[in-house]
Coordinates of C-alpha atoms and ligand atoms in Angstrom, one line a residue:
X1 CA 1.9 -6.2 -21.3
X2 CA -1.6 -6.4 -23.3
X3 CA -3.4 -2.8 -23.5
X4 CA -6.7 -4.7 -23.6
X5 CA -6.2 -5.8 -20.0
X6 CA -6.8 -3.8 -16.9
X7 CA -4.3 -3.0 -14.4
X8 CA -3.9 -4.3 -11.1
X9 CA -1.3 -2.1 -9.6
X10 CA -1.9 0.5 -6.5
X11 CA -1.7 3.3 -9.2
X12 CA -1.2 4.5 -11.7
X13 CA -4.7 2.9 -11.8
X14 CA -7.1 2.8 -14.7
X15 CA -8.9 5.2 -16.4
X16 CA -12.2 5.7 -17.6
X17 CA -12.5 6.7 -21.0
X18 CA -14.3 9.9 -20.8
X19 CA -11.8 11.0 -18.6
X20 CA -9.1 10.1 -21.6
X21 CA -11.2 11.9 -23.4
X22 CA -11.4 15.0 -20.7
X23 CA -7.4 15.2 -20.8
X24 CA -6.7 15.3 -24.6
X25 CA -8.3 19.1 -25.4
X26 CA -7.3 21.7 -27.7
X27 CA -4.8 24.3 -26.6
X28 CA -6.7 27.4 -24.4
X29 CA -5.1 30.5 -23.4
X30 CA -4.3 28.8 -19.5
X31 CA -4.5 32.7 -18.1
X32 CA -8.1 33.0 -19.4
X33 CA -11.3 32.7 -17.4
X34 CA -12.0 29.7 -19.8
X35 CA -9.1 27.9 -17.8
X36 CA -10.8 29.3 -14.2
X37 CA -14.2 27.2 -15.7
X38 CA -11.6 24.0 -15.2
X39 CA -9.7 25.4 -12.1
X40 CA -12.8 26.5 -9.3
X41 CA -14.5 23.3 -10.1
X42 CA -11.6 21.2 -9.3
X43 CA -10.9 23.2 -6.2
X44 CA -14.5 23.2 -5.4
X45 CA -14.5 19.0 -6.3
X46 CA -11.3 18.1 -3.8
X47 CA -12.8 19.8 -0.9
X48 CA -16.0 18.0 -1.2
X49 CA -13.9 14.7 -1.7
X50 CA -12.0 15.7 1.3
X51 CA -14.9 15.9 3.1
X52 CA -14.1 19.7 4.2
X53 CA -16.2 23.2 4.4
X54 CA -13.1 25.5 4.7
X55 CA -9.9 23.4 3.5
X56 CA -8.1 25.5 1.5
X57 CA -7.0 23.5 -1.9
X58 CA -3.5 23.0 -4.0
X59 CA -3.4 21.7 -7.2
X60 CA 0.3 21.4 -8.4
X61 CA 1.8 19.7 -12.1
X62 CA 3.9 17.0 -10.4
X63 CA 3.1 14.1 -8.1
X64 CA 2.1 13.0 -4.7
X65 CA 5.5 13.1 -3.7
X66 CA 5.6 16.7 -4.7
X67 CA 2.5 17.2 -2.5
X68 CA 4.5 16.4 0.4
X69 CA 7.2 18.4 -0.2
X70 CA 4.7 21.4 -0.5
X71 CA 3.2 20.7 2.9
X72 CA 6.4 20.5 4.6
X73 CA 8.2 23.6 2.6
X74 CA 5.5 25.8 3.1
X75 CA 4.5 25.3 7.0
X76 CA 7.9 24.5 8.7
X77 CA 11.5 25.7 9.4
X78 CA 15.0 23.2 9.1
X79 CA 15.3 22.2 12.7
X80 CA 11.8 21.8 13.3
X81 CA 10.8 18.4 15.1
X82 CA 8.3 16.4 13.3
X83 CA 7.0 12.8 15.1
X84 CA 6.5 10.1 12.3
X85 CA 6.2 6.3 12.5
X86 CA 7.7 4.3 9.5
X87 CA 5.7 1.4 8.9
X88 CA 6.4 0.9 4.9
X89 CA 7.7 2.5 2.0
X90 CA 5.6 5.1 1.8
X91 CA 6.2 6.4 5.7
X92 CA 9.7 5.5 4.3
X93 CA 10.1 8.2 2.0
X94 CA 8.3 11.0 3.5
X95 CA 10.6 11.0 6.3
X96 CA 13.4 10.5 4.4
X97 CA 11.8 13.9 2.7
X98 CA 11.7 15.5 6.1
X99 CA 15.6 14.5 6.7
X100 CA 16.6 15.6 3.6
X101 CA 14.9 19.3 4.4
X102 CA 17.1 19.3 7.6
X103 CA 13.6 18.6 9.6
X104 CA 14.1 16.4 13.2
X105 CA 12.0 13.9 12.9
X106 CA 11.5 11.7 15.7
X107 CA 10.8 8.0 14.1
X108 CA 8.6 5.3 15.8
X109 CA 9.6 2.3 14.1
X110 CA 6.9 0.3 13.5
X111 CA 6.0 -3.5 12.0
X112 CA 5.4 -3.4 8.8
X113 CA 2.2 -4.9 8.2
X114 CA 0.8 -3.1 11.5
X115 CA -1.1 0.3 12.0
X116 CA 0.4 3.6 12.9
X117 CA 0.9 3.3 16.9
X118 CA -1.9 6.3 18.2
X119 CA -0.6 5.2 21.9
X120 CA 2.6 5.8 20.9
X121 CA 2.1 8.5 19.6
X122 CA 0.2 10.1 22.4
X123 CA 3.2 8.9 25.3
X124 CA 5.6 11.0 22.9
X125 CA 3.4 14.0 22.9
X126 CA 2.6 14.0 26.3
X127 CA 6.3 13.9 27.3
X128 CA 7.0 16.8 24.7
X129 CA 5.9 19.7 27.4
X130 CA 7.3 22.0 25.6
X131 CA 5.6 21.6 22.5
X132 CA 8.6 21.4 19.9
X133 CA 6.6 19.1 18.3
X134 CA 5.6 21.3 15.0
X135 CA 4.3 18.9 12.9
X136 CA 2.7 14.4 12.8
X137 CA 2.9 12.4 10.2
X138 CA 0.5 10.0 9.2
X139 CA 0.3 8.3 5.6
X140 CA -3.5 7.1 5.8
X141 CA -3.3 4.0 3.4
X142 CA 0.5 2.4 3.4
X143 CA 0.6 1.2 0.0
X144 CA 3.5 -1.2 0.4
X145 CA 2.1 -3.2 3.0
X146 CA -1.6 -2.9 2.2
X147 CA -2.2 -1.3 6.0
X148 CA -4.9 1.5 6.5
X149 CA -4.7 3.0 9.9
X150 CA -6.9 5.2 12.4
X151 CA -6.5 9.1 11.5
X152 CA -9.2 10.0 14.1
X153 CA -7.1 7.9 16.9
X154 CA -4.2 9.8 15.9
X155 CA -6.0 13.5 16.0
X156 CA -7.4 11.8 19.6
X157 CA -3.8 11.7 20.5
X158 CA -3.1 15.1 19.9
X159 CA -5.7 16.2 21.8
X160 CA -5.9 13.7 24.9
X161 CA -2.3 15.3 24.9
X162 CA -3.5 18.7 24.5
X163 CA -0.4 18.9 22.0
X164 CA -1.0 22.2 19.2
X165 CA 1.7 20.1 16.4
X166 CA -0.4 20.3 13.1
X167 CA -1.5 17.0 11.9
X168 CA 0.0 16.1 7.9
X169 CA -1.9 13.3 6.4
X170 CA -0.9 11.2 3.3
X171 CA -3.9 9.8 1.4
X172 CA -2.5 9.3 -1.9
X173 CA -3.9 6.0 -2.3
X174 CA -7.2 6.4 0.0
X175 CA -8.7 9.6 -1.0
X176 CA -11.2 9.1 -3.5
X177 CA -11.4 5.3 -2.7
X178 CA -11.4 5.0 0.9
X179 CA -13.2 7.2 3.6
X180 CA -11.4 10.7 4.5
X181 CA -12.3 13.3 7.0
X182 CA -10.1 16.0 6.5
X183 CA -12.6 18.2 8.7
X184 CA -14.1 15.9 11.7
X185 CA -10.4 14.1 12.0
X186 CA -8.8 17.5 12.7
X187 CA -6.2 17.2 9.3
X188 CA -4.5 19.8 9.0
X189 CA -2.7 19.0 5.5
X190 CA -4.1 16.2 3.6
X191 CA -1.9 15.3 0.4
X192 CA -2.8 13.0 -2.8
X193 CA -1.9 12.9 -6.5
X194 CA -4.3 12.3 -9.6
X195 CA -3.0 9.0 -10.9
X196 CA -4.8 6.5 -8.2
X197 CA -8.5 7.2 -6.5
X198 CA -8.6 9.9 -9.1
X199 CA -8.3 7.6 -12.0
X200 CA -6.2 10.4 -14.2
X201 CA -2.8 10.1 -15.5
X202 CA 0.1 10.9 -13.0
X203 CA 1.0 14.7 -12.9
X204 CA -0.9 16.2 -10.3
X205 CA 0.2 17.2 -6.6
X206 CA -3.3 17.4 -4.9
X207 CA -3.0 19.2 -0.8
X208 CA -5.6 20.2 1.5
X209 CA -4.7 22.9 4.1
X210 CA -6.4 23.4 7.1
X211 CA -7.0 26.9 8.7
X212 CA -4.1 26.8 11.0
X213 CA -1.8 25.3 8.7
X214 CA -2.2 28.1 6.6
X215 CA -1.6 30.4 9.9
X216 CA 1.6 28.5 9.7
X217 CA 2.9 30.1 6.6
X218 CA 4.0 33.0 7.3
X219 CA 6.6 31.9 9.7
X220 CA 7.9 28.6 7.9
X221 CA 11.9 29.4 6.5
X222 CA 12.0 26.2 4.3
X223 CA 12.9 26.9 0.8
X224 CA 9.9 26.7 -1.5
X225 CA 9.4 28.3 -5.0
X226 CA 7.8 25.7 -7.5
X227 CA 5.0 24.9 -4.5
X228 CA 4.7 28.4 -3.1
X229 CA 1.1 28.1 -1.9
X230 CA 1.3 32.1 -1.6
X231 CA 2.1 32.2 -5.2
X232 CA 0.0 29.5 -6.3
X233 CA -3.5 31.5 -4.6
X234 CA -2.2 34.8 -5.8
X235 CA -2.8 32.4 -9.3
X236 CA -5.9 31.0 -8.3
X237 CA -7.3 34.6 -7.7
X238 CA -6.3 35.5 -11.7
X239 CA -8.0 32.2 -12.9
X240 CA -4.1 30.9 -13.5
X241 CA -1.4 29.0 -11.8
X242 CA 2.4 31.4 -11.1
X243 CA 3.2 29.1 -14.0
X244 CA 1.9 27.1 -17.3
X245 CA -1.0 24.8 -15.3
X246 CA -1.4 21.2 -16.7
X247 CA -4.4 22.0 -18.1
X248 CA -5.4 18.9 -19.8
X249 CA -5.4 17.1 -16.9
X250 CA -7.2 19.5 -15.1
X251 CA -9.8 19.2 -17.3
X252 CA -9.5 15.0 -16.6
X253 CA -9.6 15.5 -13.1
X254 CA -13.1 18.2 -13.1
X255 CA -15.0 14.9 -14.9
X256 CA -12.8 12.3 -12.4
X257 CA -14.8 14.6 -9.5
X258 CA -17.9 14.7 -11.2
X259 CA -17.8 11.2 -11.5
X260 CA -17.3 10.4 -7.8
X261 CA -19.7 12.7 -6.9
X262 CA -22.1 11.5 -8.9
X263 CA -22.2 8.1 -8.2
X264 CA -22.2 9.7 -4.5
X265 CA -18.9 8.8 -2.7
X266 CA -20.3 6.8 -0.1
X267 CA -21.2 4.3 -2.8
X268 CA -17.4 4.7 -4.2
X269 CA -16.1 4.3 -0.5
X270 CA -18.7 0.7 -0.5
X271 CA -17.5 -0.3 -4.1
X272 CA -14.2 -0.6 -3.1
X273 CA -14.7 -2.3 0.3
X274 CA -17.0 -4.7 -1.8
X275 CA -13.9 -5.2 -4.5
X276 CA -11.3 -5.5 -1.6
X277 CA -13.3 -7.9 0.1
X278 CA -14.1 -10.2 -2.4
X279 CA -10.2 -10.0 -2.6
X280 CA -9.4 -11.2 0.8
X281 CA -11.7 -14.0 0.4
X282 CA -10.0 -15.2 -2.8
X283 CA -6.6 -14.8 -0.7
X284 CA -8.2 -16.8 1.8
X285 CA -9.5 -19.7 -0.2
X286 CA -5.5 -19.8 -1.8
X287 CA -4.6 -20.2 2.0
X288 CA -2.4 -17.1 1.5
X289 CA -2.6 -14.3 4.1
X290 CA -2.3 -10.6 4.1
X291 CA 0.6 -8.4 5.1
X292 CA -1.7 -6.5 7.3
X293 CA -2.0 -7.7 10.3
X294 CA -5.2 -7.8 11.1
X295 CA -8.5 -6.9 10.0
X296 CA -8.9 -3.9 11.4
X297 CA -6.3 -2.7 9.3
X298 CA -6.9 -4.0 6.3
X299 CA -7.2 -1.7 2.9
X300 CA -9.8 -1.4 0.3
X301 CA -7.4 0.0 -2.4
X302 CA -4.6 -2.6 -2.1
X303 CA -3.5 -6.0 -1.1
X304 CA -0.4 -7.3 -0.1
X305 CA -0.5 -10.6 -0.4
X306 CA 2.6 -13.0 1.8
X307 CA 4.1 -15.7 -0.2
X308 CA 5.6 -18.8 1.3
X309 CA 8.6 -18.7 2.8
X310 CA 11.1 -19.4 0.1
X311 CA 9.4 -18.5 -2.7
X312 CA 9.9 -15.3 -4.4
X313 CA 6.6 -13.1 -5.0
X314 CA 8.2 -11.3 -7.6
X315 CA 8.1 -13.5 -9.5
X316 CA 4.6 -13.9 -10.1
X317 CA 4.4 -10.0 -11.4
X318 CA 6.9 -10.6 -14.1
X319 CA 4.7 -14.1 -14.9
X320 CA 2.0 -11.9 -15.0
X321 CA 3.4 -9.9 -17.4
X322 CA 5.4 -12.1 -19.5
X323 CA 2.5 -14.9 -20.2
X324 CA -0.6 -13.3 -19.0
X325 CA 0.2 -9.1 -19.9
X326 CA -1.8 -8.1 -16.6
X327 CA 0.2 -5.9 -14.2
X328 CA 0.2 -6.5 -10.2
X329 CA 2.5 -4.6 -8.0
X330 CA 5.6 -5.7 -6.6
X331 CA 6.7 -6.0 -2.8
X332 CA 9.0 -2.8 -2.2
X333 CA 11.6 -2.0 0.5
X334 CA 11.5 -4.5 3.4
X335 CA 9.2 -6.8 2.0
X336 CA 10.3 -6.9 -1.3
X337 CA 10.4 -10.8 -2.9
X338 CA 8.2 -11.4 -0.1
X339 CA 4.9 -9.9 -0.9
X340 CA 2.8 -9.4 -4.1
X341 CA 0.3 -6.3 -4.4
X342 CA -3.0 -6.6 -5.8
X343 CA -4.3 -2.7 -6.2
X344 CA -7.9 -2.5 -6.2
X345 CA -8.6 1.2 -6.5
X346 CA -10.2 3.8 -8.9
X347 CA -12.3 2.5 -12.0
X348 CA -12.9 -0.9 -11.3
X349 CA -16.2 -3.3 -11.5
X350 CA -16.8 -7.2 -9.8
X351 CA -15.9 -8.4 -13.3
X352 CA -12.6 -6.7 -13.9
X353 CA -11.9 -7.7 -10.4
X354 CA -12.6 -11.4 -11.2
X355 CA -10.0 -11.2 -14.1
X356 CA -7.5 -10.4 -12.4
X357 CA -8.2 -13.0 -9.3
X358 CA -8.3 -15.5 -12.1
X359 CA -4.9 -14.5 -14.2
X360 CA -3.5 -14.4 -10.5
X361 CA -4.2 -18.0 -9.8
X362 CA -3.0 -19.0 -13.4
X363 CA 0.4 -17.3 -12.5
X364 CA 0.5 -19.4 -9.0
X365 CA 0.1 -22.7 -10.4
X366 CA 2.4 -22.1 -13.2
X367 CA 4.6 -21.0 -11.0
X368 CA 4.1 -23.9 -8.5
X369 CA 2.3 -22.9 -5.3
X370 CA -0.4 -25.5 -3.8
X371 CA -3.0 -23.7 -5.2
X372 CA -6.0 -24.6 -7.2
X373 CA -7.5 -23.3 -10.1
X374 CA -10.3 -21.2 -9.3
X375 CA -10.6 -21.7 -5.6
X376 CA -10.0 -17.9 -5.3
X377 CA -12.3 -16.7 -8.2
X378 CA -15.3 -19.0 -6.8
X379 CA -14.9 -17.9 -3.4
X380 CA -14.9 -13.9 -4.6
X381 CA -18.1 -15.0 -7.2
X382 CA -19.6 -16.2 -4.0
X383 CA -19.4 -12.9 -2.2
X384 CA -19.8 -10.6 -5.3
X385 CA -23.1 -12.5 -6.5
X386 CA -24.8 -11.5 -3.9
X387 CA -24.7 -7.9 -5.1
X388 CA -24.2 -4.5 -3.5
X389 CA -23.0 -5.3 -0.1
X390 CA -20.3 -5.1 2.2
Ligands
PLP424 C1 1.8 6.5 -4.6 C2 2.0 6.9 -3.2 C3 2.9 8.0 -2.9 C4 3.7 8.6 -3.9 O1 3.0 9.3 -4.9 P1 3.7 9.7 -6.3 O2 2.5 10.2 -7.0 O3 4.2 8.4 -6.9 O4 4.7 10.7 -6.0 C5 2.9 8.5 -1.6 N1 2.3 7.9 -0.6 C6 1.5 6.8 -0.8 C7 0.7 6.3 0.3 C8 1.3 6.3 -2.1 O5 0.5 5.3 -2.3

């Protein structure tokens, strides 16, 4: 692995220098109001990002992961029934989370490589009279399979069923890259970490709760002490976390929001589209096709790309790696050995994205796929050349 070259996994993705910079700071007292001049930003920053006026905002030292477990620990009971489609990895391990919490979940089982199933979804809600439904799951952006699905056609479920189950969104590898509307799609608990559209280091459990998840609180038995939220506000208010904050990378992620905001996060959400497509196009012109199904579902923070039957697409990261020193991601769970991942989120430029296309192609041929050099960087230089659009 070279350090000069940029990264091309689905996160940790990489960073900017100023942020670098932002994360390596002296030592400050963390229960000072000098630490609440990192901490109200940031929570000011995320709800912006999230595109909310009242979410209430989490920031806890661990992962995304960890931000799951803090939405599920702090709204809901063991026993309660949660309705979840697994459509990847990702889906994968949340409800395996939910399991292991003694949570019912209810699994739609789903292609991999297609959307989460909204008309699914609302059937199973409507037949749930009752309402024992407590909580949906819906991971925004699957990473594994490169799938983004419809969060507003899933909140349109829940209310074409006139269902009250609180809405859990995972967009640890959309928000900040990829448009999210915690607010006008009804989320009730949006979760993310810092290392992918936030360009930071891993280490940071990033949640969103809405108003009535909150109301949900105060009767949820689960277990919870490291991601109390009650503890964690009751922090907030005293310009402190219950415990030692990361404060470094708090300080990484205040500049990582000024930086999207800045360059307004529309034009974020239309860089990436603009990366991701020139992306396809390259995958197109190697007559390679995506793991997602169809456009509609395609990502703009990360390609899984379907190798010929045969071959195995691992073995193009660890060429990558050996000859070239560029990281791509590997295929996980189901469609491991039969997918490689191209991540194309956070700090990334045309040119960088071109790099990588081209060390890609290297790999292929070396490697022995009918492919030829440069097809796939020409046809991206085609669409990128013509500048800022879509
Ligand atoms: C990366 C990722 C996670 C896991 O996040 P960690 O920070 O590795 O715990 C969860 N969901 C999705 C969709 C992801 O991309």
């Amino acid at each position: 692995m070279s350090f000069q070259n940029p990264v091309f996994i689905p996160g940790p993705t990489n960073m900017p220098e100023a942020i670098r910079q932002a994360c390596y700071m002296p030592t400050i007292d963390h229960r000072s109001p000098v630490f609440g001049k990192i901490l109200h930003p940031c929570l000011e920053g995320v709800q912006k990002v999230l595109k909310s006026d009242s979410a209430k905002i989490f920031i806890f030292p661990s992962t995304g992961t960890g931000g799951w477990e803090t939405g599920i620990t702090n709204t809901l009971s063991a026993g309660d029934k949660i309705l979840a489609a697994r459509n990847g990895m990702f889906s994968h391990r949340w409800i395996d989370m939910c399991q292991r919490h003694q949570l019912d979940v209810q699994i739609v089982e789903t292609p991999w490589g297609e959307g989460l199933p909204a008309d699914k979804y609302e059937e199973i809600l409507k037949a749930d009279k009752n309402h024992t439904i407590k909580a949906v799951l819906a991971t925004h952006n699957e990473t594994a399979t490169g799938v983004k699905s419809d969060i507003a056609a899933v909140r349109r479920a829940l209310d074409a069923a006139g269902h009250p189950a609180m809405l859990f969104v995972d967009g640890v590898s959309s928000i900040g890259s990829m448009d999210f509307r915690f607010d006008d799609w009804g989320v009730d608990i949006a979760v993310t970490g810092s290392q992918k559209g936030f360009m930071l280091p891993a280490g940071l459990a990033i949640v969103g709760f809405s108003d009535k998840a909150m109301k949900a609180v105060a009767g949820a038995t689960l277990p919870r002490t490291f991601f109390d939220i009650g503890d964690m506000a009751k922090g907030y208010a005293a310009n402190a976390f219950p415990y030692t904050p990361p404060v470094g990378l708090m300080n990484g992620l205040k500049l990582s929001l000024d930086m999207i905001l800045d360059e307004g996060i529309e034009n974020v959400f239309a860089r990436h589209t603009r990366i991701a497509t020139g992306v396809r196009h390259a995958v197109e012109a190697w007559g390679l096709e995506l793991c997602a199904a169809s456009p509609d579902v395609y990502s703009d923070s990360v390609s899984a790309i379907k190798t010929p039957e045969g071959f195995n697409a691992t073995d193009i990261v660890t060429v990558a790696a050996e000859q070239y020193g560029m990281a791509f991601g590997v295929g996980l769970g189901e469609v491991a050995g039969k997918v490689f991942r191209i991540g194309h989120l956070g700090m990334l430029t045309d040119a960088m994205m071109l790099s990588g296309l081209g060390v890609a192609e290297m790999v292929m041929v070396d490697l022995g796929l009918d492919i030829k050099l440069g097809s796939g960087v020409a046809a991206a230089q085609e669409f990128y050349r013509h500048g800022n659009k879509a």
